[in-house]
Amino acid sequence: MTQNAKAKAVVGTEPEDRGAVAELADEVRESAKAGQHAASEALRKFRRTVDEAIPETVQPLRKTIVDAAIEFADKLVTAQYELNRSIVRTADRVLSKSADTKE
């Protein structure tokens, strides 16, 4: 089987392939939700650890550390979202081009 034939076998151009893109989008959405949940849980654990490790007398340091962690987690979740969005857009674009060339 040639590379082109393999690509067509994987991508396809039939209406059910559009369903595959919708299914991919749903999976990506669920992945993003799971990533957001994991980031939230990690931040909560980090906050507890910081609270236990650094005394209240150095509250400004605690706040700076926790704020930096929140910003970091936010950037990670945003990057994951952008990657997932790019994957879905690329799959849709490939299927659209493939369908257009077949017609």
Short mmCIF file of N, CA and C in Angstrom, two decimals:
data_model
loop_
_atom_site.label_atom_id
_atom_site.label_comp_id
_atom_site.label_asym_id
_atom_site.label_seq_id
_atom_site.Cartn_x
_atom_site.Cartn_y
_atom_site.Cartn_z
N MET A 1 0.85 -1.18 0.00
CA MET A 1 0.00 0.00 0.00
C MET A 1 0.90 1.24 0.00
N THR A 2 0.62 2.19 -0.88
CA THR A 2 1.43 3.40 -0.96
C THR A 2 1.11 4.34 0.19
N GLN A 3 1.98 5.34 0.41
CA GLN A 3 1.74 6.33 1.46
C GLN A 3 0.43 7.05 1.21
N ASN A 4 0.16 7.41 -0.05
CA ASN A 4 -1.07 8.14 -0.38
C ASN A 4 -2.30 7.28 -0.09
N ALA A 5 -2.21 6.00 -0.43
CA ALA A 5 -3.33 5.09 -0.16
C ALA A 5 -3.54 4.94 1.34
N LYS A 6 -2.43 4.86 2.08
CA LYS A 6 -2.54 4.77 3.53
C LYS A 6 -3.20 6.01 4.10
N ALA A 7 -2.81 7.18 3.59
CA ALA A 7 -3.39 8.44 4.07
C ALA A 7 -4.88 8.48 3.78
N LYS A 8 -5.27 8.05 2.57
CA LYS A 8 -6.70 8.04 2.23
C LYS A 8 -7.46 7.06 3.10
N ALA A 9 -6.83 5.92 3.40
CA ALA A 9 -7.49 4.94 4.25
C ALA A 9 -7.71 5.50 5.65
N VAL A 10 -6.77 6.27 6.13
CA VAL A 10 -6.89 6.85 7.46
C VAL A 10 -7.86 8.02 7.46
N VAL A 11 -7.74 8.92 6.47
CA VAL A 11 -8.52 10.14 6.45
C VAL A 11 -9.90 9.93 5.87
N GLY A 12 -10.00 9.39 4.66
CA GLY A 12 -11.29 9.18 4.01
C GLY A 12 -11.99 10.47 3.68
N THR A 13 -13.08 10.37 2.91
CA THR A 13 -13.81 11.59 2.53
C THR A 13 -15.32 11.42 2.64
N GLU A 14 -15.77 10.33 3.17
CA GLU A 14 -17.19 10.05 3.24
C GLU A 14 -17.84 10.83 4.38
N PRO A 15 -19.17 10.98 4.33
CA PRO A 15 -19.87 11.70 5.40
C PRO A 15 -19.58 11.14 6.80
N GLU A 16 -19.39 9.81 6.87
CA GLU A 16 -19.09 9.25 8.19
C GLU A 16 -17.75 9.75 8.72
N ASP A 17 -16.86 10.17 7.79
CA ASP A 17 -15.59 10.75 8.21
C ASP A 17 -15.81 12.09 8.89
N ARG A 18 -16.83 12.81 8.47
CA ARG A 18 -17.19 14.06 9.16
C ARG A 18 -17.58 13.74 10.59
N GLY A 19 -18.26 12.61 10.77
CA GLY A 19 -18.59 12.16 12.12
C GLY A 19 -17.34 11.87 12.92
N ALA A 20 -16.31 11.38 12.24
CA ALA A 20 -15.04 11.11 12.91
C ALA A 20 -14.41 12.41 13.41
N VAL A 21 -14.53 13.48 12.61
CA VAL A 21 -14.00 14.77 13.03
C VAL A 21 -14.77 15.28 14.25
N ALA A 22 -16.09 15.11 14.22
CA ALA A 22 -16.91 15.52 15.36
C ALA A 22 -16.53 14.71 16.60
N GLU A 23 -16.29 13.41 16.39
CA GLU A 23 -15.88 12.56 17.51
C GLU A 23 -14.52 13.00 18.04
N LEU A 24 -13.60 13.34 17.13
CA LEU A 24 -12.29 13.83 17.53
C LEU A 24 -12.44 15.12 18.34
N ALA A 25 -13.30 16.00 17.87
CA ALA A 25 -13.52 17.27 18.58
C ALA A 25 -14.05 17.01 19.99
N ASP A 26 -14.96 16.05 20.12
CA ASP A 26 -15.48 15.70 21.44
C ASP A 26 -14.39 15.15 22.35
N GLU A 27 -13.54 14.29 21.78
CA GLU A 27 -12.45 13.72 22.56
C GLU A 27 -11.46 14.81 22.99
N VAL A 28 -11.20 15.74 22.09
CA VAL A 28 -10.29 16.84 22.41
C VAL A 28 -10.88 17.70 23.52
N ARG A 29 -12.18 17.97 23.43
CA ARG A 29 -12.86 18.75 24.46
C ARG A 29 -12.76 18.06 25.82
N GLU A 30 -12.99 16.75 25.83
CA GLU A 30 -12.88 16.00 27.08
C GLU A 30 -11.45 16.01 27.61
N SER A 31 -10.49 15.92 26.71
CA SER A 31 -9.09 15.98 27.10
C SER A 31 -8.77 17.33 27.73
N ALA A 32 -9.29 18.39 27.15
CA ALA A 32 -9.06 19.74 27.69
C ALA A 32 -9.67 19.86 29.08
N LYS A 33 -10.87 19.34 29.25
CA LYS A 33 -11.51 19.39 30.58
C LYS A 33 -10.68 18.61 31.60
N ALA A 34 -10.19 17.45 31.20
CA ALA A 34 -9.38 16.64 32.11
C ALA A 34 -8.08 17.38 32.46
N GLY A 35 -7.50 18.06 31.48
CA GLY A 35 -6.28 18.83 31.72
C GLY A 35 -6.52 19.97 32.69
N GLN A 36 -7.65 20.66 32.52
CA GLN A 36 -7.99 21.76 33.42
C GLN A 36 -8.21 21.24 34.84
N HIS A 37 -8.89 20.11 34.94
CA HIS A 37 -9.14 19.52 36.26
C HIS A 37 -7.82 19.11 36.92
N ALA A 38 -6.95 18.48 36.15
CA ALA A 38 -5.65 18.05 36.70
C ALA A 38 -4.82 19.26 37.14
N ALA A 39 -4.86 20.33 36.35
CA ALA A 39 -4.12 21.55 36.72
C ALA A 39 -4.68 22.15 38.01
N SER A 40 -6.00 22.16 38.14
CA SER A 40 -6.63 22.69 39.36
C SER A 40 -6.24 21.88 40.58
N GLU A 41 -6.27 20.55 40.44
CA GLU A 41 -5.89 19.68 41.55
C GLU A 41 -4.42 19.87 41.92
N ALA A 42 -3.57 19.99 40.93
CA ALA A 42 -2.14 20.20 41.19
C ALA A 42 -1.92 21.53 41.90
N LEU A 43 -2.65 22.56 41.50
CA LEU A 43 -2.52 23.86 42.17
C LEU A 43 -2.97 23.80 43.62
N ARG A 44 -4.07 23.09 43.87
CA ARG A 44 -4.55 22.95 45.25
C ARG A 44 -3.50 22.25 46.11
N LYS A 45 -2.93 21.17 45.57
CA LYS A 45 -1.90 20.44 46.31
C LYS A 45 -0.67 21.33 46.53
N PHE A 46 -0.29 22.06 45.51
CA PHE A 46 0.86 22.95 45.62
C PHE A 46 0.61 24.00 46.69
N ARG A 47 -0.57 24.57 46.69
CA ARG A 47 -0.92 25.61 47.67
C ARG A 47 -0.84 25.06 49.09
N ARG A 48 -1.38 23.85 49.28
CA ARG A 48 -1.31 23.23 50.61
C ARG A 48 0.14 23.01 51.04
N THR A 49 0.96 22.55 50.10
CA THR A 49 2.37 22.31 50.40
C THR A 49 3.07 23.61 50.78
N VAL A 50 2.81 24.67 50.02
CA VAL A 50 3.42 25.97 50.32
C VAL A 50 2.94 26.47 51.68
N ASP A 51 1.65 26.34 51.95
CA ASP A 51 1.11 26.77 53.23
C ASP A 51 1.75 26.03 54.40
N GLU A 52 2.02 24.73 54.21
CA GLU A 52 2.64 23.95 55.28
C GLU A 52 4.13 24.24 55.42
N ALA A 53 4.79 24.56 54.31
CA ALA A 53 6.25 24.70 54.31
C ALA A 53 6.72 26.11 54.68
N ILE A 54 5.92 27.12 54.36
CA ILE A 54 6.35 28.50 54.59
C ILE A 54 5.45 29.13 55.66
N PRO A 55 6.04 29.62 56.71
CA PRO A 55 5.23 30.21 57.80
C PRO A 55 4.44 31.44 57.34
N GLU A 56 3.36 31.70 58.05
CA GLU A 56 2.51 32.84 57.73
C GLU A 56 3.23 34.17 57.86
N THR A 57 4.29 34.21 58.61
CA THR A 57 5.01 35.47 58.80
C THR A 57 5.65 35.98 57.51
N VAL A 58 5.81 35.11 56.55
CA VAL A 58 6.37 35.54 55.25
C VAL A 58 5.28 35.43 54.17
N GLN A 59 4.11 35.94 54.50
CA GLN A 59 2.95 35.89 53.61
C GLN A 59 3.24 36.45 52.21
N PRO A 60 3.96 37.57 52.07
CA PRO A 60 4.23 38.07 50.72
C PRO A 60 4.97 37.05 49.84
N LEU A 61 5.89 36.32 50.44
CA LEU A 61 6.62 35.28 49.69
C LEU A 61 5.67 34.16 49.29
N ARG A 62 4.83 33.74 50.20
CA ARG A 62 3.85 32.69 49.90
C ARG A 62 2.96 33.11 48.74
N LYS A 63 2.47 34.35 48.81
CA LYS A 63 1.58 34.85 47.76
C LYS A 63 2.29 34.90 46.41
N THR A 64 3.54 35.35 46.41
CA THR A 64 4.31 35.42 45.16
C THR A 64 4.49 34.04 44.56
N ILE A 65 4.82 33.07 45.39
CA ILE A 65 5.03 31.70 44.90
C ILE A 65 3.75 31.11 44.34
N VAL A 66 2.66 31.25 45.08
CA VAL A 66 1.38 30.69 44.64
C VAL A 66 0.90 31.40 43.37
N ASP A 67 1.03 32.72 43.31
CA ASP A 67 0.62 33.45 42.10
C ASP A 67 1.41 32.99 40.87
N ALA A 68 2.70 32.76 41.06
CA ALA A 68 3.53 32.28 39.94
C ALA A 68 3.08 30.89 39.50
N ALA A 69 2.74 30.04 40.43
CA ALA A 69 2.25 28.69 40.09
C ALA A 69 0.93 28.76 39.35
N ILE A 70 0.05 29.65 39.77
CA ILE A 70 -1.24 29.81 39.09
C ILE A 70 -1.03 30.30 37.66
N GLU A 71 -0.16 31.26 37.49
CA GLU A 71 0.13 31.77 36.14
C GLU A 71 0.72 30.66 35.27
N PHE A 72 1.62 29.87 35.84
CA PHE A 72 2.24 28.77 35.11
C PHE A 72 1.18 27.75 34.67
N ALA A 73 0.31 27.36 35.59
CA ALA A 73 -0.74 26.39 35.27
C ALA A 73 -1.69 26.94 34.21
N ASP A 74 -2.01 28.22 34.31
CA ASP A 74 -2.89 28.85 33.32
C ASP A 74 -2.26 28.79 31.93
N LYS A 75 -0.98 29.05 31.85
CA LYS A 75 -0.29 28.99 30.56
C LYS A 75 -0.25 27.57 30.01
N LEU A 76 -0.06 26.59 30.89
CA LEU A 76 -0.07 25.20 30.44
C LEU A 76 -1.43 24.79 29.89
N VAL A 77 -2.49 25.15 30.60
CA VAL A 77 -3.84 24.81 30.15
C VAL A 77 -4.14 25.51 28.83
N THR A 78 -3.74 26.77 28.70
CA THR A 78 -3.96 27.51 27.46
C THR A 78 -3.21 26.86 26.30
N ALA A 79 -1.98 26.44 26.54
CA ALA A 79 -1.20 25.78 25.50
C ALA A 79 -1.84 24.46 25.08
N GLN A 80 -2.36 23.72 26.05
CA GLN A 80 -3.04 22.46 25.74
C GLN A 80 -4.29 22.73 24.90
N TYR A 81 -5.04 23.74 25.28
CA TYR A 81 -6.25 24.10 24.54
C TYR A 81 -5.91 24.48 23.10
N GLU A 82 -4.88 25.29 22.92
CA GLU A 82 -4.48 25.71 21.57
C GLU A 82 -4.01 24.53 20.73
N LEU A 83 -3.27 23.61 21.33
CA LEU A 83 -2.82 22.42 20.62
C LEU A 83 -4.01 21.57 20.19
N ASN A 84 -4.93 21.32 21.10
CA ASN A 84 -6.12 20.53 20.77
C ASN A 84 -6.94 21.19 19.68
N ARG A 85 -7.09 22.49 19.77
CA ARG A 85 -7.85 23.24 18.77
C ARG A 85 -7.18 23.13 17.39
N SER A 86 -5.86 23.21 17.38
CA SER A 86 -5.11 23.08 16.14
C SER A 86 -5.28 21.70 15.53
N ILE A 87 -5.28 20.67 16.35
CA ILE A 87 -5.47 19.30 15.86
C ILE A 87 -6.82 19.15 15.18
N VAL A 88 -7.86 19.66 15.81
CA VAL A 88 -9.20 19.54 15.23
C VAL A 88 -9.30 20.34 13.94
N ARG A 89 -8.78 21.55 13.93
CA ARG A 89 -8.81 22.37 12.71
C ARG A 89 -8.06 21.70 11.57
N THR A 90 -6.90 21.14 11.87
CA THR A 90 -6.11 20.47 10.84
C THR A 90 -6.86 19.26 10.29
N ALA A 91 -7.45 18.47 11.15
CA ALA A 91 -8.21 17.30 10.70
C ALA A 91 -9.38 17.74 9.81
N ASP A 92 -10.07 18.79 10.21
CA ASP A 92 -11.19 19.30 9.42
C ASP A 92 -10.71 19.81 8.06
N ARG A 93 -9.60 20.54 8.06
CA ARG A 93 -9.05 21.09 6.82
C ARG A 93 -8.62 19.96 5.86
N VAL A 94 -7.98 18.94 6.40
CA VAL A 94 -7.54 17.81 5.58
C VAL A 94 -8.74 17.10 4.97
N LEU A 95 -9.75 16.88 5.78
CA LEU A 95 -10.96 16.22 5.26
C LEU A 95 -11.66 17.08 4.22
N SER A 96 -11.72 18.37 4.44
CA SER A 96 -12.36 19.27 3.48
C SER A 96 -11.62 19.29 2.15
N LYS A 97 -10.30 19.39 2.19
CA LYS A 97 -9.50 19.38 0.97
C LYS A 97 -9.65 18.06 0.24
N SER A 98 -9.63 16.97 1.00
CA SER A 98 -9.74 15.66 0.41
C SER A 98 -11.10 15.49 -0.27
N ALA A 99 -12.15 15.98 0.36
CA ALA A 99 -13.49 15.89 -0.22
C ALA A 99 -13.60 16.77 -1.45
N ASP A 100 -12.99 17.96 -1.43
CA ASP A 100 -13.02 18.86 -2.58
C ASP A 100 -12.30 18.30 -3.78
N THR A 101 -11.18 17.62 -3.58
CA THR A 101 -10.43 17.06 -4.69
C THR A 101 -11.10 15.83 -5.27
N LYS A 102 -11.91 15.15 -4.50
CA LYS A 102 -12.60 13.95 -4.98
C LYS A 102 -13.79 14.31 -5.84
N GLU A 103 -14.40 15.47 -5.58
CA GLU A 103 -15.62 15.87 -6.31
C GLU A 103 -15.35 16.31 -7.69
#
